[in-house]
Short mmCIF file of C-alpha atoms in Angstrom, two decimals:
data_model
loop_
_atom_site.label_atom_id
_atom_site.label_comp_id
_atom_site.label_asym_id
_atom_site.label_seq_id
_atom_site.Cartn_x
_atom_site.Cartn_y
_atom_site.Cartn_z
CA UNK B 171 -0.02 -0.10 0.06
CA UNK B 172 1.29 3.32 -0.85
CA UNK B 173 1.35 5.59 2.23
CA UNK B 174 3.56 8.56 3.07
CA UNK B 175 3.74 8.02 7.00
CA UNK B 176 4.27 5.03 8.89
CA UNK B 177 3.68 5.43 12.69
CA UNK B 178 6.13 3.11 14.58
CA UNK B 179 4.87 2.02 17.96
CA UNK B 180 6.70 -0.69 20.04
CA UNK B 181 4.54 -2.04 22.83
CA UNK B 182 5.54 -4.38 26.06
CA UNK B 183 2.23 -5.59 28.20
CA UNK B 184 0.05 -2.22 27.81
CA UNK B 185 -2.93 -3.05 25.95
CA UNK B 186 -4.89 -0.17 27.45
CA UNK B 187 -2.28 2.38 26.22
CA UNK B 188 -2.77 1.30 23.05
CA UNK B 189 -6.15 1.38 23.06
CA UNK B 190 -6.11 5.05 24.12
CA UNK B 191 -3.25 5.99 21.41
CA UNK B 192 -5.78 4.24 18.60
CA UNK B 193 -8.55 6.04 20.06
CA UNK B 194 -6.92 9.32 19.60
CA UNK B 195 -5.89 8.48 15.69
CA UNK B 196 -9.72 8.18 15.05
CA UNK B 197 -9.46 12.23 15.56
CA UNK B 198 -6.48 12.76 13.04
CA UNK B 199 -6.80 15.66 10.80
CA UNK B 200 -5.14 16.07 7.43
CA UNK B 201 -5.25 14.41 4.03
CA UNK B 202 -1.80 12.33 3.89
CA UNK B 203 -2.02 8.65 3.98
CA UNK B 204 -0.64 6.65 6.79
CA UNK B 205 -0.38 3.46 8.40
CA UNK B 206 0.01 2.61 12.35
CA UNK B 207 2.87 -0.20 12.69
CA UNK B 208 2.45 -1.66 16.11
CA UNK B 209 5.21 -4.25 17.30
CA UNK B 210 4.47 -6.42 20.00
CA UNK B 211 7.76 -6.87 21.75
CA UNK B 212 7.58 -10.16 23.40
CA UNK B 213 4.66 -9.29 25.56
CA UNK B 214 3.06 -11.56 27.97
CA UNK B 215 0.10 -9.51 27.85
CA UNK B 216 -1.15 -9.36 24.32
CA UNK B 217 -2.71 -6.07 22.28
CA UNK B 218 -4.00 -8.08 19.90
CA UNK B 219 -7.67 -7.98 21.20
CA UNK B 220 -7.54 -4.24 21.40
CA UNK B 221 -6.24 -3.77 18.06
CA UNK B 222 -8.69 -5.90 16.36
CA UNK B 223 -11.36 -3.61 17.68
CA UNK B 224 -9.67 -0.89 15.34
CA UNK B 225 -8.68 -2.84 12.51
CA UNK B 226 -11.53 -1.67 10.56
CA UNK B 227 -11.26 1.78 11.48
CA UNK B 228 -7.38 2.48 10.98
CA UNK B 229 -4.79 1.05 8.94
CA UNK B 230 -3.02 -0.91 11.10
CA UNK B 231 0.09 -3.29 10.51
CA UNK B 232 0.22 -5.65 13.77
CA UNK B 233 3.75 -7.48 14.09
CA UNK B 234 4.87 -9.76 16.86
CA UNK B 235 8.58 -10.72 17.71
CA UNK B 236 10.51 -11.85 20.70
CA UNK B 237 11.39 -9.38 23.33
CA UNK B 238 14.73 -7.59 22.26
CA UNK B 239 13.95 -3.87 23.58
CA UNK B 240 12.21 -1.00 21.85
CA UNK B 241 15.01 -0.01 19.64
CA UNK B 242 15.44 -2.96 18.12
CA UNK B 243 11.54 -3.42 17.80
CA UNK B 244 11.38 0.13 16.25
CA UNK B 245 13.92 -0.95 13.70
CA UNK B 246 11.79 -4.12 13.14
CA UNK B 247 8.57 -2.09 12.53
CA UNK B 248 10.72 0.27 10.07
CA UNK B 249 11.80 -2.77 8.21
CA UNK B 250 8.42 -3.91 7.62
CA UNK B 251 6.63 -0.44 7.27
CA UNK B 252 5.48 0.78 3.76
CA UNK B 253 6.00 4.70 4.35
CA UNK B 254 8.79 6.86 3.09
CA UNK B 255 8.83 8.72 6.43
CA UNK B 256 8.58 6.72 9.79
CA UNK B 257 6.76 8.66 12.88
CA UNK B 258 8.18 6.76 16.03
CA UNK B 259 6.11 7.17 19.26
CA UNK B 260 5.99 5.39 22.66
CA UNK B 261 2.98 3.63 23.28
CA UNK B 262 2.10 5.89 26.39
CA UNK B 263 1.44 9.02 24.11
CA UNK B 264 -2.10 10.29 22.72
CA UNK B 265 -2.17 11.98 19.46
CA UNK B 266 -3.53 15.95 19.07
CA UNK B 267 -5.72 15.98 16.15
CA UNK B 268 -3.52 18.49 14.32
CA UNK B 269 -0.20 16.38 14.44
CA UNK B 270 0.13 15.68 10.78
CA UNK B 271 -1.04 18.86 9.66
CA UNK B 272 1.83 20.55 11.53
CA UNK B 273 4.15 17.66 10.23
CA UNK B 274 3.22 18.18 6.49
CA UNK B 275 3.58 21.98 6.90
CA UNK B 276 7.07 21.84 8.21
CA UNK B 277 8.41 19.11 5.94
CA UNK B 278 6.80 21.19 2.91
CA UNK B 279 8.80 24.11 3.88
CA UNK B 280 12.13 22.20 5.26
CA UNK B 281 14.32 19.53 3.70
CA UNK B 282 15.23 17.47 6.83
CA UNK B 283 15.52 13.49 7.09
CA UNK B 284 14.81 13.67 11.05
CA UNK B 285 12.72 15.56 13.36
CA UNK B 286 11.50 15.79 16.64
CA UNK B 287 8.74 17.31 18.75
CA UNK B 288 7.88 18.34 22.11
CA UNK B 289 5.54 16.42 24.71
CA UNK B 290 2.90 18.10 26.72
CA UNK B 291 0.47 17.21 29.59
CA UNK B 292 -3.35 16.87 28.57
CA UNK B 293 -5.91 18.33 30.95
CA UNK B 294 -6.97 14.88 32.23
CA UNK B 295 -3.37 13.95 33.38
CA UNK B 296 -3.00 13.36 37.01
CA UNK B 297 -1.53 15.98 39.40
CA UNK B 298 1.91 13.87 39.50
CA UNK B 299 1.81 13.32 35.68
CA UNK B 300 1.68 16.96 35.07
CA UNK B 301 4.29 17.77 37.59
CA UNK B 302 6.80 15.17 35.97
CA UNK B 303 5.76 16.68 32.62
CA UNK B 304 6.40 20.09 33.87
CA UNK B 305 10.03 19.11 35.44
CA UNK B 306 10.76 17.27 32.11
CA UNK B 307 9.66 20.28 29.89
CA UNK B 308 10.28 23.32 31.67
CA UNK B 309 13.21 25.82 30.50
CA UNK B 310 14.04 26.14 34.31
CA UNK B 311 14.95 22.54 34.41
CA UNK B 312 16.12 21.10 31.28
CA UNK B 313 16.56 24.19 29.26
CA UNK B 314 13.40 23.38 27.20
CA UNK B 315 15.27 20.41 25.72
CA UNK B 316 11.91 18.43 25.76
CA UNK B 317 9.49 21.08 25.92
CA UNK B 318 8.26 23.77 23.89
CA UNK B 319 11.91 25.37 22.73
CA UNK B 320 15.13 24.09 21.36
CA UNK B 321 18.06 23.06 23.38
CA UNK B 322 20.94 25.19 23.88
CA UNK B 323 22.71 22.09 22.34
CA UNK B 324 22.21 20.75 19.28
CA UNK B 325 18.87 19.33 19.08
CA UNK B 326 18.47 15.54 19.64
CA UNK B 327 15.10 14.22 18.87
CA UNK B 328 13.67 11.84 21.48
CA UNK B 329 11.64 8.43 20.58
CA UNK B 330 8.81 9.10 22.26
CA UNK B 331 8.13 11.69 19.30
CA UNK B 332 10.51 11.24 16.40
CA UNK B 333 10.16 11.23 12.80
CA UNK B 334 12.98 9.51 10.44
CA UNK B 335 12.94 9.41 6.73
CA UNK B 336 13.48 5.87 5.15
CA UNK B 337 16.37 7.00 3.51
CA UNK B 338 18.07 8.07 6.85
CA UNK B 339 16.85 4.87 8.65
CA UNK B 340 18.44 2.62 5.72
CA UNK B 341 21.68 4.76 5.74
CA UNK B 342 22.29 4.44 9.83
CA UNK B 343 20.65 1.13 10.35
CA UNK B 344 18.26 2.38 12.97
CA UNK B 345 18.37 2.12 16.70
CA UNK B 346 21.31 0.66 18.70
CA UNK B 347 21.04 -1.70 21.61
CA UNK B 348 21.47 0.68 24.26
CA UNK B 349 18.21 1.67 26.26
CA UNK B 350 17.79 4.36 27.14
CA UNK B 351 20.04 6.63 25.18
CA UNK B 352 19.30 4.70 21.77
CA UNK B 353 17.53 7.80 20.50
CA UNK B 354 20.18 10.51 21.13
CA UNK B 355 22.53 8.15 19.63
CA UNK B 356 20.71 7.51 16.53
CA UNK B 357 20.11 11.47 16.09
CA UNK B 358 23.73 11.87 16.58
CA UNK B 359 24.67 9.31 13.75
CA UNK B 360 22.05 10.85 11.65
CA UNK B 361 23.85 14.07 11.79
CA UNK B 362 27.11 12.56 11.23
CA UNK B 363 25.71 10.87 8.02
CA UNK B 364 25.08 14.45 6.67
CA UNK B 365 21.39 14.64 7.18
CA UNK B 366 19.54 17.65 8.71
CA UNK B 367 17.45 17.51 11.65
CA UNK B 368 14.61 19.78 12.51
CA UNK B 369 12.50 20.54 15.52
CA UNK B 370 8.43 20.98 14.98
CA UNK B 371 6.96 22.90 17.85
CA UNK B 372 3.57 22.36 16.90
CA UNK B 373 3.93 18.60 16.32
CA UNK B 374 3.71 17.81 19.93
CA UNK B 375 2.14 14.58 21.79
CA UNK B 376 0.50 14.05 25.05
CA UNK B 377 2.88 12.10 26.85
CA UNK B 378 1.29 10.06 29.93
CA UNK B 379 4.49 8.76 31.87
CA UNK B 380 2.54 6.14 33.85
CA UNK B 381 5.30 6.04 36.54
CA UNK B 382 5.27 6.57 40.24
CA UNK B 383 8.29 8.52 42.12
CA UNK B 384 10.65 5.57 42.38
CA UNK B 385 10.28 4.49 38.80
CA UNK B 386 10.85 8.05 37.87
CA UNK B 387 14.19 8.05 39.92
CA UNK B 388 15.27 4.74 38.11
CA UNK B 389 14.49 6.48 34.99
CA UNK B 390 16.35 9.49 35.25
CA UNK B 391 18.99 7.93 36.81
CA UNK B 392 19.49 5.52 33.64
CA UNK B 393 19.57 8.75 31.79
CA UNK B 394 22.44 9.95 33.72
CA UNK B 395 24.09 6.55 33.24
CA UNK B 396 23.73 6.99 29.63
CA UNK B 397 25.17 10.26 28.79
CA UNK B 398 28.78 9.66 29.90
CA UNK B 399 28.70 6.43 27.48
CA UNK B 400 27.47 8.27 24.53
CA UNK B 401 30.11 11.33 25.19
CA UNK B 402 32.54 8.57 25.01
CA UNK B 403 31.04 6.93 21.53
CA UNK B 404 30.54 10.56 20.17
CA UNK B 405 33.10 12.82 21.81
CA UNK B 406 32.19 15.89 20.04
CA UNK B 407 28.79 15.95 21.95
CA UNK B 408 30.16 16.23 25.31
CA UNK B 409 29.24 19.44 26.96
CA UNK B 410 29.35 21.14 30.15
CA UNK B 411 25.80 21.48 29.93
CA UNK B 412 25.48 17.58 30.89
CA UNK B 413 27.18 18.16 34.42
CA UNK B 414 24.61 20.71 35.49
CA UNK B 415 22.35 18.05 37.43
CA UNK B 416 25.60 16.63 39.08
CA UNK B 417 26.81 19.99 40.18
CA UNK B 418 23.17 20.74 41.51
CA UNK B 419 23.36 17.61 43.49
CA UNK B 420 26.69 17.87 44.79
CA UNK B 421 26.05 21.69 45.65
CA UNK B 422 22.61 20.36 47.30
CA UNK B 423 24.72 18.13 49.75
CA UNK B 424 27.18 20.64 50.70
CA UNK B 425 24.83 23.58 51.18
CA UNK B 426 22.64 21.15 53.68
CA UNK B 427 26.16 20.35 55.20
CA UNK B 428 27.07 23.85 56.02
CA UNK B 429 23.80 24.44 57.74
CA UNK B 430 25.21 22.72 60.68
CA UNK B 431 28.07 25.51 60.64
CA UNK B 432 25.46 28.24 60.52
CA UNK B 433 26.12 28.91 56.96
CA UNK B 434 22.91 29.52 54.84
CA UNK B 435 23.93 30.81 51.63
CA UNK B 436 23.83 27.77 49.64
CA UNK B 437 20.32 26.82 50.78
CA UNK B 438 19.08 30.26 50.45
CA UNK B 439 20.04 29.88 46.79
CA UNK B 440 18.44 26.32 46.41
CA UNK B 441 15.33 27.78 48.14
CA UNK B 442 14.94 30.66 45.75
CA UNK B 443 15.31 28.26 42.68
CA UNK B 444 12.77 25.83 44.16
CA UNK B 445 10.47 28.85 44.63
CA UNK B 446 10.75 29.70 41.06
CA UNK B 447 9.83 26.15 40.15
CA UNK B 448 6.87 26.18 42.19
CA UNK B 449 5.73 29.44 41.02
CA UNK B 450 6.44 28.55 37.33
CA UNK B 451 4.67 25.19 37.76
CA UNK B 452 1.62 26.68 39.74
CA UNK B 453 0.94 29.28 37.08
CA UNK B 454 1.32 26.98 34.09
CA UNK B 455 -0.85 24.31 35.55
CA UNK B 456 -3.04 26.58 37.72
CA UNK B 457 -2.66 24.19 40.35
CA UNK B 458 -0.67 25.00 43.72
CA UNK B 459 -0.85 21.38 44.50
CA UNK B 460 0.93 20.61 41.23
CA UNK B 461 3.39 23.51 41.97
CA UNK B 462 4.32 21.53 45.26
CA UNK B 463 4.62 18.15 43.59
CA UNK B 464 6.70 19.80 40.72
CA UNK B 465 9.70 20.55 43.68
CA UNK B 466 9.58 16.98 44.44
CA UNK B 467 9.72 15.82 40.93
CA UNK B 468 12.70 18.40 40.24
CA UNK B 469 14.84 17.20 43.16
CA UNK B 470 14.12 13.71 42.04
CA UNK B 471 15.19 14.36 38.34
CA UNK B 472 18.43 16.48 39.31
CA UNK B 473 19.51 14.02 41.97
CA UNK B 474 18.55 10.92 39.72
CA UNK B 475 20.42 12.05 36.67
CA UNK B 476 22.95 13.90 38.72
CA UNK B 477 24.71 10.82 40.48
CA UNK B 478 23.90 8.43 37.61
CA UNK B 479 26.14 10.64 35.62
CA UNK B 480 28.83 10.64 38.18
CA UNK B 481 28.88 7.01 38.78
CA UNK B 482 28.89 6.49 35.10
CA UNK B 483 31.65 9.01 34.36
CA UNK B 484 33.73 7.31 37.31
CA UNK B 485 33.53 4.03 35.38
CA UNK B 486 33.39 4.79 31.89
CA UNK B 487 35.72 8.03 31.45
CA UNK B 488 38.16 7.43 34.53
CA UNK B 489 38.45 3.91 34.88
CA UNK B 490 37.71 3.05 31.02
CA UNK B 491 35.33 -0.02 31.88
CA UNK B 492 33.43 -1.70 29.20
CA UNK B 493 29.69 0.19 29.42
CA UNK B 494 28.19 -3.49 28.80
CA UNK B 495 29.93 -5.03 31.79
CA UNK B 496 29.43 -2.29 34.44
CA UNK B 497 26.00 -1.49 33.51
CA UNK B 498 24.34 -4.43 31.94
CA UNK B 499 20.68 -3.05 32.52
CA UNK B 500 21.25 -0.57 30.01
CA UNK B 501 21.96 -2.89 26.96
CA UNK B 502 19.64 -5.48 25.22
CA UNK B 503 21.31 -8.36 23.34
#
């Protein structure tokens, strides 16, 4: 079938997420032809029954395979897809109706082979989801790298909302086996291959992130561990920016220790910063509760990422250890 876009969605034991995602596709606007390629990544809880409900309403290609991780599943989906441009999504996103209209408008005016878009919080998200979304997207916390603005560094699309041309996929061979981190790694390799990367501000998705505080800490801790590995693989991407969460974390520990010596300058600075987070989130979300929860989300993000980054830097950069042996949980075979 001749289609312009192939949406690639790996799923693992989350049929309810797929149902919400497919339901949102029923409202998709625009005239571009597309298919939805769902790759069941060795799930023990199948999405097949849910998908069958939408088979007559949407153009769905449903694939099954053994569990080899999201990166390999995306590659498998792109190998089987019929589109000339692949739009990669996480299973825990919901599509706004104008998404393809925004993508079409951008690609008509810009010659790029890869792009990314932001994530946003839908009105019906829980307070914790909105707090985590604020922390992951706010300029105050991440410089807007996943939010509404471009990063201060060269932009690296993320696989919760990422487009890649068939040509760029075939040239780079797609995602690697590291996870998380497979998406910035691919973005960097796409740039090295000479392809242009863009950012489509209006092509956002609603990213649910069904995680609790502990899972959020584990997630951002892995993000921190991955970055020194990527910097070792791609030295040209190294930047002092990646040290900020670690410096924040160490500074917080020192500031709290100095309180015992009646030195309050450090905690005063941190208190002022957290006050800005509280005010910014409360105003954006129109909720004091979400503002308070954003404080916890911010601390969780910085401490998790910061100490993960330091640990990985010690083993990878200082001791020159093999990442797969030190952090086997970050790699799929």
